[in-house]
Short mmCIF file of C-alpha atoms and ligand atoms in Angstrom, two decimals:
data_model
loop_
_atom_site.label_atom_id
_atom_site.label_comp_id
_atom_site.label_asym_id
_atom_site.label_seq_id
_atom_site.Cartn_x
_atom_site.Cartn_y
_atom_site.Cartn_z
CA MET M 242 142.02 -9.49 97.07
CA ALA M 243 140.18 -8.34 93.98
CA ASN M 244 136.97 -8.50 95.99
CA MET M 245 138.23 -6.42 98.86
CA PRO M 246 135.63 -3.94 99.96
CA ALA M 247 138.26 -1.34 100.75
CA PRO M 248 140.94 0.10 98.46
CA SER M 249 143.53 -2.52 97.60
CA ILE M 250 146.69 -2.20 99.59
CA PRO M 251 150.13 -3.70 99.72
CA ASN M 252 150.29 -6.51 102.22
CA LEU M 253 152.08 -9.50 103.51
CA LEU M 254 149.68 -12.11 102.25
CA THR M 255 152.27 -14.36 100.81
CA LEU M 256 153.97 -14.72 104.13
CA ARG M 257 150.95 -16.74 105.05
CA GLY M 258 152.36 -19.48 102.94
CA SER M 259 155.77 -19.67 104.57
CA ARG M 260 156.66 -23.25 105.29
CA GLY M 261 159.67 -25.06 106.47
CA GLY M 262 161.79 -25.04 109.51
CA SER M 263 163.25 -21.59 109.83
CA GLY M 264 160.12 -19.79 110.93
CA THR M 265 159.49 -16.10 110.62
CA ARG M 266 160.12 -14.76 114.06
CA GLY M 267 161.33 -11.22 113.90
CA ARG M 268 162.01 -11.41 110.21
CA ILE M 269 160.83 -8.71 107.87
CA ARG M 270 160.83 -10.28 104.50
CA GLY M 271 160.85 -8.70 101.15
CA ARG M 272 160.92 -5.02 102.00
CA GLY M 273 164.43 -4.63 103.24
CA GLY M 274 163.50 -6.68 106.19
CA ALA M 275 165.68 -8.56 108.46
CA GLN M 276 167.21 -11.84 107.58
CA SER M 277 169.76 -13.05 110.04
CA SER M 278 172.62 -13.33 107.61
CA ALA M 279 175.50 -11.17 108.72
CA THR M 280 178.28 -11.04 106.15
CA THR M 281 182.03 -10.86 106.49
CA ALA M 282 182.46 -8.97 103.19
CA PRO M 283 183.42 -5.27 103.35
CA THR M 284 180.46 -3.15 104.39
CA PRO M 285 178.95 -1.16 101.52
CA SER M 286 177.60 2.34 102.10
CA HIS M 287 174.27 2.68 103.85
CA ASP M 288 172.67 4.04 100.68
CA THR M 289 173.84 0.99 98.74
CA ILE M 290 172.45 -1.31 101.39
CA ILE M 291 169.13 0.55 101.33
CA GLN M 292 169.01 0.24 97.55
CA GLY M 293 169.50 -3.50 98.03
CA THR M 294 166.22 -3.63 99.93
CA ASP M 295 164.53 -3.29 96.58
CA THR M 296 166.18 -6.52 95.47
CA ASP M 297 164.46 -8.17 98.43
CA ALA M 298 161.20 -6.63 97.28
CA ALA M 299 161.69 -7.84 93.70
CA ILE M 300 162.44 -11.38 94.85
CA SER M 301 159.42 -11.34 97.10
CA ARG M 302 157.22 -10.08 94.28
CA MET M 303 158.46 -12.87 92.03
CA SER M 304 157.83 -15.44 94.70
CA ALA M 305 154.28 -14.15 95.11
CA VAL M 306 153.73 -14.52 91.39
CA ASP M 307 155.19 -18.02 91.31
CA LEU M 308 152.95 -19.10 94.14
CA GLY M 309 149.83 -17.73 92.50
CA TYR M 310 149.17 -14.91 94.93
CA LEU M 311 149.78 -12.22 92.37
CA ASP M 312 149.21 -12.02 88.66
CA ASP M 313 152.14 -9.94 87.48
CA PRO M 314 153.75 -10.80 84.13
CA TYR M 315 156.41 -8.12 84.64
CA ALA M 316 157.94 -9.13 87.95
CA ARG M 317 160.32 -11.66 86.44
CA PHE M 318 162.09 -9.08 84.29
CA PHE M 319 163.65 -7.51 87.37
CA ILE M 320 165.05 -10.75 88.72
CA GLN M 321 168.60 -11.24 87.57
CA ALA M 322 169.35 -14.66 88.97
CA PRO M 323 167.33 -17.62 90.14
CA ALA M 324 166.11 -16.61 93.52
CA VAL M 325 164.43 -18.24 96.42
CA GLY M 326 162.53 -16.05 98.78
CA ALA M 327 159.37 -15.64 100.69
CA ALA M 328 156.91 -13.27 99.28
CA VAL M 329 155.11 -10.01 99.45
CA ARG M 330 152.15 -9.17 97.33
CA ARG M 331 151.29 -5.69 96.20
CA LEU M 332 148.22 -4.59 94.38
CA PRO M 333 147.09 -1.49 92.60
CA ILE M 334 146.35 1.25 95.08
CA ILE M 335 143.50 3.24 93.65
CA ASN M 336 140.64 3.16 91.27
CA ARG M 337 140.17 6.10 89.00
CA GLU M 338 137.00 7.86 87.95
CA GLY M 339 136.36 10.45 85.37
CA GLN M 340 139.30 12.87 85.51
CA GLU M 341 143.03 13.28 85.49
CA ARG M 342 144.86 11.65 88.37
CA GLN M 343 148.42 11.47 89.55
CA ILE M 344 150.39 8.97 91.62
CA VAL M 345 153.81 9.64 93.09
CA SER M 346 155.53 6.51 94.37
CA LEU M 347 158.53 7.25 96.62
CA GLY M 348 161.27 4.62 96.58
CA ALA M 349 159.41 2.63 93.96
CA GLY M 350 162.38 0.41 93.19
CA THR M 351 161.49 -2.35 90.76
CA ASP M 352 157.80 -2.16 91.59
CA THR M 353 155.74 -3.25 88.57
CA ARG M 354 152.37 -1.78 89.51
CA VAL M 355 152.71 0.87 86.85
CA PHE M 356 153.00 -1.71 84.09
CA ARG M 357 149.92 -3.52 85.24
CA LEU M 358 147.99 -0.25 85.49
CA PHE M 359 148.96 0.92 82.03
CA GLN M 360 148.64 -2.54 80.50
CA ARG M 361 145.04 -2.69 81.63
CA GLY M 362 144.46 0.66 79.98
CA ASN M 363 143.06 3.66 81.76
CA GLN M 364 139.89 5.34 80.75
CA HIS M 365 141.37 8.36 82.45
CA LYS M 366 144.52 10.31 82.14
CA LEU M 367 147.01 9.08 84.71
CA ILE M 368 150.34 10.73 85.45
CA TYR M 369 152.51 8.21 87.29
CA HIS M 370 155.78 9.23 88.93
CA GLU M 371 158.29 6.93 90.53
CA VAL M 372 161.32 8.11 92.48
CA ASP M 373 164.38 6.15 93.52
CA PHE M 374 168.14 6.42 93.60
CA PRO M 375 169.74 6.89 90.16
CA THR M 376 171.33 3.42 90.19
CA VAL M 377 167.88 1.91 90.66
CA THR M 378 166.10 4.02 88.03
CA ASP M 379 168.92 3.49 85.49
CA LYS M 380 168.55 -0.25 85.95
CA LYS M 381 164.78 -0.03 85.54
CA HIS M 382 165.23 1.99 82.36
CA HIS M 383 167.58 -0.63 80.98
CA VAL M 384 165.23 -3.50 81.79
CA VAL M 385 162.24 -1.73 80.25
CA ARG M 386 164.10 -0.87 77.05
CA SER M 387 165.44 -4.38 76.64
CA THR M 388 162.25 -6.28 77.44
CA ALA M 389 159.63 -6.57 74.73
CA ALA M 390 156.71 -7.08 77.12
CA MET M 391 157.55 -3.87 78.93
CA SER M 392 158.35 -1.86 75.83
CA THR M 393 154.85 -2.66 74.68
CA VAL M 394 153.45 -0.89 77.73
CA LEU M 395 156.00 1.96 77.68
CA PRO M 396 156.94 2.27 74.00
CA LYS M 397 159.04 5.44 74.25
CA PRO M 398 160.99 5.38 77.50
CA GLU M 399 163.20 8.39 76.85
CA ALA M 400 165.93 9.66 79.13
CA ILE M 401 166.11 13.34 79.96
CA ALA M 402 169.59 14.53 79.04
CA GLU M 403 172.12 14.86 81.85
CA THR M 404 169.78 13.39 84.44
CA HIS M 405 168.90 9.94 85.67
CA THR M 406 165.27 10.62 84.94
CA TRP M 407 163.38 9.02 82.09
CA ARG M 408 159.80 9.13 81.03
CA ASP M 409 157.22 8.12 78.46
CA GLU M 410 154.76 10.87 77.60
CA THR M 411 153.20 9.00 74.70
CA LEU M 412 150.79 6.75 76.57
CA PRO M 413 147.17 6.30 75.51
CA GLY M 414 144.72 8.96 76.64
CA GLY M 415 147.51 11.43 77.42
CA SER M 416 148.79 9.37 80.35
CA GLN M 417 152.44 9.75 81.32
CA TYR M 418 155.04 7.78 83.21
CA TRP M 419 158.01 9.46 84.88
CA CYS M 420 160.87 7.64 86.59
CA HIS M 421 163.03 10.09 88.57
CA GLY M 422 166.54 9.09 89.54
CA LEU M 423 167.40 11.12 92.58
CA ASP M 424 168.04 10.95 96.28
CA LEU M 425 164.75 11.75 98.00
CA ARG M 426 166.66 13.72 100.59
CA ASP M 427 167.25 16.31 97.88
CA LEU M 428 163.52 17.02 98.02
CA SER M 429 163.80 17.77 101.71
CA LYS M 430 165.86 20.90 101.02
CA PRO M 431 164.05 24.25 101.12
CA ASP M 432 165.20 25.17 97.59
CA ALA M 433 164.44 21.72 96.15
CA THR M 434 163.47 21.61 92.51
CA PRO M 435 160.08 19.92 92.12
CA LEU M 436 159.93 16.69 90.16
CA SER M 437 159.82 17.29 86.41
CA GLY M 438 156.33 16.77 85.11
CA LEU M 439 154.70 16.97 88.56
CA ARG M 440 151.21 18.37 88.26
CA THR M 441 150.02 20.43 91.18
CA ASP M 442 146.47 20.90 89.94
CA ILE M 443 145.09 17.36 89.93
CA PRO M 444 144.19 14.82 92.61
CA THR M 445 147.40 13.12 93.64
CA LEU M 446 148.19 10.04 95.67
CA LEU M 447 151.58 9.94 97.38
CA ILE M 448 152.77 6.40 98.13
CA SER M 449 155.64 5.18 100.25
CA GLU M 450 155.90 1.43 100.50
CA CYS M 451 158.73 0.86 102.92
CA CYS M 452 160.73 3.82 101.70
CA LEU M 453 160.36 6.85 103.99
CA CYS M 454 161.19 4.57 106.91
CA TYR M 455 164.81 4.53 105.71
CA LEU M 456 165.14 8.31 105.96
CA GLU M 457 165.91 10.28 109.09
CA VAL M 458 162.67 11.44 110.69
CA ALA M 459 163.25 15.10 109.80
CA ASP M 460 164.04 14.23 106.19
CA ALA M 461 161.00 11.98 105.88
CA SER M 462 158.78 14.81 107.18
CA LYS M 463 160.35 17.34 104.83
CA VAL M 464 159.87 15.05 101.84
CA MET M 465 156.17 14.81 102.67
CA LYS M 466 156.09 18.58 103.17
CA HIS M 467 157.62 19.04 99.73
CA PHE M 468 154.43 17.55 98.34
CA THR M 469 151.90 18.96 100.81
CA ASP M 470 153.31 22.44 100.10
CA ARG M 471 152.80 22.06 96.37
CA VAL M 472 149.83 19.82 95.72
CA PRO M 473 146.57 20.91 97.36
CA HIS M 474 144.54 17.86 96.38
CA LEU M 475 146.81 15.31 98.03
CA SER M 476 146.27 11.96 99.70
CA VAL M 477 148.88 9.60 101.05
CA VAL M 478 149.42 5.91 101.77
CA LEU M 479 152.36 4.70 103.85
CA TYR M 480 153.29 1.08 104.40
CA GLU M 481 155.79 0.57 107.21
CA PRO M 482 156.83 -1.72 110.04
CA ILE M 483 155.77 -0.76 113.57
CA HIS M 484 156.12 -1.98 117.18
CA PRO M 485 159.91 -2.11 117.51
CA HIS M 486 159.76 -2.50 121.30
CA ASP M 487 158.07 -5.82 121.90
CA PRO M 488 160.09 -9.04 121.64
CA PHE M 489 159.21 -9.65 118.00
CA GLY M 490 159.92 -6.01 117.13
CA ARG M 491 163.24 -6.06 118.96
CA GLN M 492 164.22 -9.13 116.98
CA MET M 493 163.18 -7.36 113.77
CA VAL M 494 165.38 -4.38 114.61
CA SER M 495 168.29 -6.59 115.55
CA ASN M 496 168.01 -8.59 112.32
CA LEU M 497 168.00 -5.35 110.35
CA ALA M 498 171.06 -4.15 112.24
CA ALA M 499 172.84 -7.39 111.33
CA ARG M 500 172.40 -6.30 107.73
CA HIS M 501 173.55 -2.75 108.55
CA ILE M 502 170.02 -1.46 107.93
CA ARG M 503 168.45 1.20 110.08
CA MET M 504 164.87 2.43 109.97
CA PRO M 505 165.09 5.77 111.74
CA THR M 506 161.36 6.46 111.68
CA LEU M 507 160.48 3.21 113.44
CA GLU M 508 161.03 4.73 116.88
CA ASP M 509 158.99 7.89 116.26
CA TYR M 510 156.07 6.20 114.51
CA ALA M 511 156.04 3.08 116.57
CA ASP M 512 152.33 2.32 116.48
CA ILE M 513 149.24 3.13 114.48
CA SER M 514 148.20 6.07 116.65
CA LYS M 515 151.61 7.67 116.08
CA GLN M 516 151.31 7.00 112.37
CA GLU M 517 147.93 8.72 112.35
CA ALA M 518 149.30 11.68 114.34
CA ARG M 519 152.18 11.91 111.89
CA LEU M 520 149.78 12.29 108.98
CA ARG M 521 147.66 14.84 110.82
CA ASP M 522 150.81 16.81 111.68
CA ALA M 523 151.72 16.73 108.00
CA GLY M 524 148.44 18.48 107.22
CA PHE M 525 146.15 15.64 106.27
CA ASP M 526 142.69 16.39 107.62
CA THR M 527 141.72 12.75 107.78
CA ALA M 528 144.20 10.12 108.89
CA HIS M 529 143.85 6.41 109.60
CA SER M 530 146.20 3.56 110.25
CA LEU M 531 145.68 -0.17 110.60
CA THR M 532 147.91 -3.16 110.98
CA ILE M 533 148.06 -5.69 108.17
CA GLU M 534 146.71 -8.21 110.66
CA ARG M 535 143.61 -6.11 111.13
CA ILE M 536 143.24 -5.41 107.44
CA TRP M 537 143.49 -9.10 106.64
CA GLU M 538 140.84 -9.92 109.20
CA ASP M 539 138.41 -7.11 108.44
CA TRP M 540 138.86 -6.11 104.82
CA VAL M 541 139.67 -9.26 102.95
CA SER M 542 136.66 -11.15 101.70
CA PRO M 543 136.08 -14.73 102.86
CA GLU M 544 136.44 -15.86 99.23
CA GLU M 545 139.84 -14.25 98.90
CA LYS M 546 140.99 -15.63 102.24
CA GLU M 547 139.92 -19.05 101.11
CA ARG M 548 141.72 -18.62 97.80
CA VAL M 549 144.95 -17.53 99.48
CA ASP M 550 144.80 -20.23 102.12
CA GLY M 551 144.30 -22.76 99.35
CA LEU M 552 147.51 -21.77 97.60
CA GLU M 553 149.87 -23.27 100.13
CA GLY M 554 148.05 -23.79 103.39
CA LEU M 555 149.21 -22.03 106.51
CA ASP M 556 151.41 -23.80 109.04
CA GLU M 557 152.39 -20.83 111.12
CA VAL M 558 149.23 -18.95 112.02
CA GLU M 559 150.74 -17.46 115.15
CA GLU M 560 153.83 -16.23 113.33
CA TRP M 561 151.74 -14.77 110.54
CA ASN M 562 149.67 -12.86 113.07
CA LEU M 563 152.80 -11.58 114.79
CA LEU M 564 154.36 -10.47 111.55
CA ALA M 565 151.18 -8.95 110.16
CA GLY M 566 150.72 -7.11 113.46
CA HIS M 567 154.10 -5.46 112.94
CA TYR M 568 153.24 -3.81 109.63
CA SER M 569 150.94 -0.87 109.19
CA VAL M 570 149.16 0.83 106.36
CA SER M 571 148.43 4.47 107.09
CA TRP M 572 146.45 6.74 104.85
CA GLY M 573 145.20 10.27 104.85
CA TRP M 574 143.72 12.95 102.68
CA ARG M 575 143.01 16.63 102.62
CA GLU M 576 139.56 18.08 102.30
CA ILE M 577 139.21 19.91 99.00
CA ASN M 578 136.21 21.76 97.63
CA LEU M 579 135.02 21.49 94.04
CA ASP M 580 137.28 24.34 92.96
CA GLY M 581 140.33 22.53 94.26
CA TRP M 582 140.80 24.71 97.35
CA ARG M 583 141.49 23.21 100.71
CA ILE M 584 138.59 23.42 103.13
CA GLY M 585 140.30 21.67 106.00
CA PRO M 586 142.43 23.41 108.64
CA GLY M 587 146.01 24.54 108.01
C1 SAM A 834 162.29 -1.86 100.49
S1 SAM A 834 162.50 -1.10 98.92
C2 SAM A 834 160.80 -0.90 98.43
C3 SAM A 834 160.62 -0.83 96.95
C4 SAM A 834 159.17 -0.67 96.48
N1 SAM A 834 158.53 0.48 97.11
C5 SAM A 834 158.40 -1.90 96.81
O1 SAM A 834 157.57 -1.87 97.70
O2 SAM A 834 158.62 -2.91 96.14
C6 SAM A 834 162.94 0.58 99.42
C7 SAM A 834 163.25 1.47 98.25
O3 SAM A 834 163.40 2.82 98.71
C8 SAM A 834 164.48 3.39 98.02
N2 SAM A 834 165.03 4.50 98.80
C9 SAM A 834 165.37 4.50 100.11
N3 SAM A 834 165.89 5.69 100.47
C10 SAM A 834 165.88 6.46 99.35
C11 SAM A 834 166.30 7.79 99.07
N4 SAM A 834 166.88 8.55 100.01
N5 SAM A 834 166.16 8.27 97.81
C12 SAM A 834 165.59 7.51 96.84
N6 SAM A 834 165.16 6.23 97.05
C13 SAM A 834 165.32 5.72 98.29
C14 SAM A 834 165.48 2.24 97.88
O4 SAM A 834 166.46 2.47 96.90
C15 SAM A 834 164.56 1.09 97.56
O5 SAM A 834 164.35 0.93 96.18
#
């Protein structure tokens, strides 16, 4: 994927390697997806279940590393027990040039992109924010403080008193990392306090990798509005399942329901045209959306395809295509002139 001609994106590459008898039909793996394992234990709260989707993501990330899809020395620190799982590979989202930049990752969970970005060193000042529930950010703080390899990247991960937010403002070149422990729905309120340390004067990329899909549609829109209202130079990338109405999609939804997981936005943004319209409605002048299937076919270089295929081989081409056709990456940006003023409509 390093040779991709387009910006690197999160994707389902490692599902290409799924082998064995169970197949993948209707199963969303690794991002809170459906696995048909209903439990008889007492049902935890929906928020707790949603937080558990990050455990799926962490296991998937580890599996991707183990299989050679992803080079991520940090993934293993977030795995508490030996785990077997199929995989999802994520890659850094953007390249940076010449000036200060900011990334805000909603529902970042145990994502390790930030460590890889800062480990590589940035020529440019990067302000990186992650947001997740307090239980998730507290755990991340603990793992970072107690893991030498991560403390090297974030040497001063200091908590902000009486909050579940922690940050390191001592990174090379003036870069900063902020990890905000809060319920995103708090940002959907009209009087919401902006994230501490959020810059509103620099180019900012808002990311949601399978996070906003767990919010009610109105809340998800208001969370995006929280940022579009405050940050003029804003772009966005959303990674979400789509097509809940065809047989594979119906199975996906039913598998999620078996785990007491709902994705309220799935109905409203059921295909790539609706995802694009959603971004335009949110005020992004340019909006695009593609399925992972399409991105794999059109954006991934032949060399990278060959490399990935060589890792495990691919037994289930049809299932891969079905699954990859049920995930979308949508992205948009606002037109800004050199003075930082919007030149697009709205
Ligand atoms: C499927 S995981 C994805 C984690 C990460 N983005 C990744 O791709 O590895 C979804 C994440 O969204 C978080 N999340 C969902 N709803 C949230 C909310 N209302 N407030 C904060 N975080 C939320 C969950 O706790 C979880 O960590």
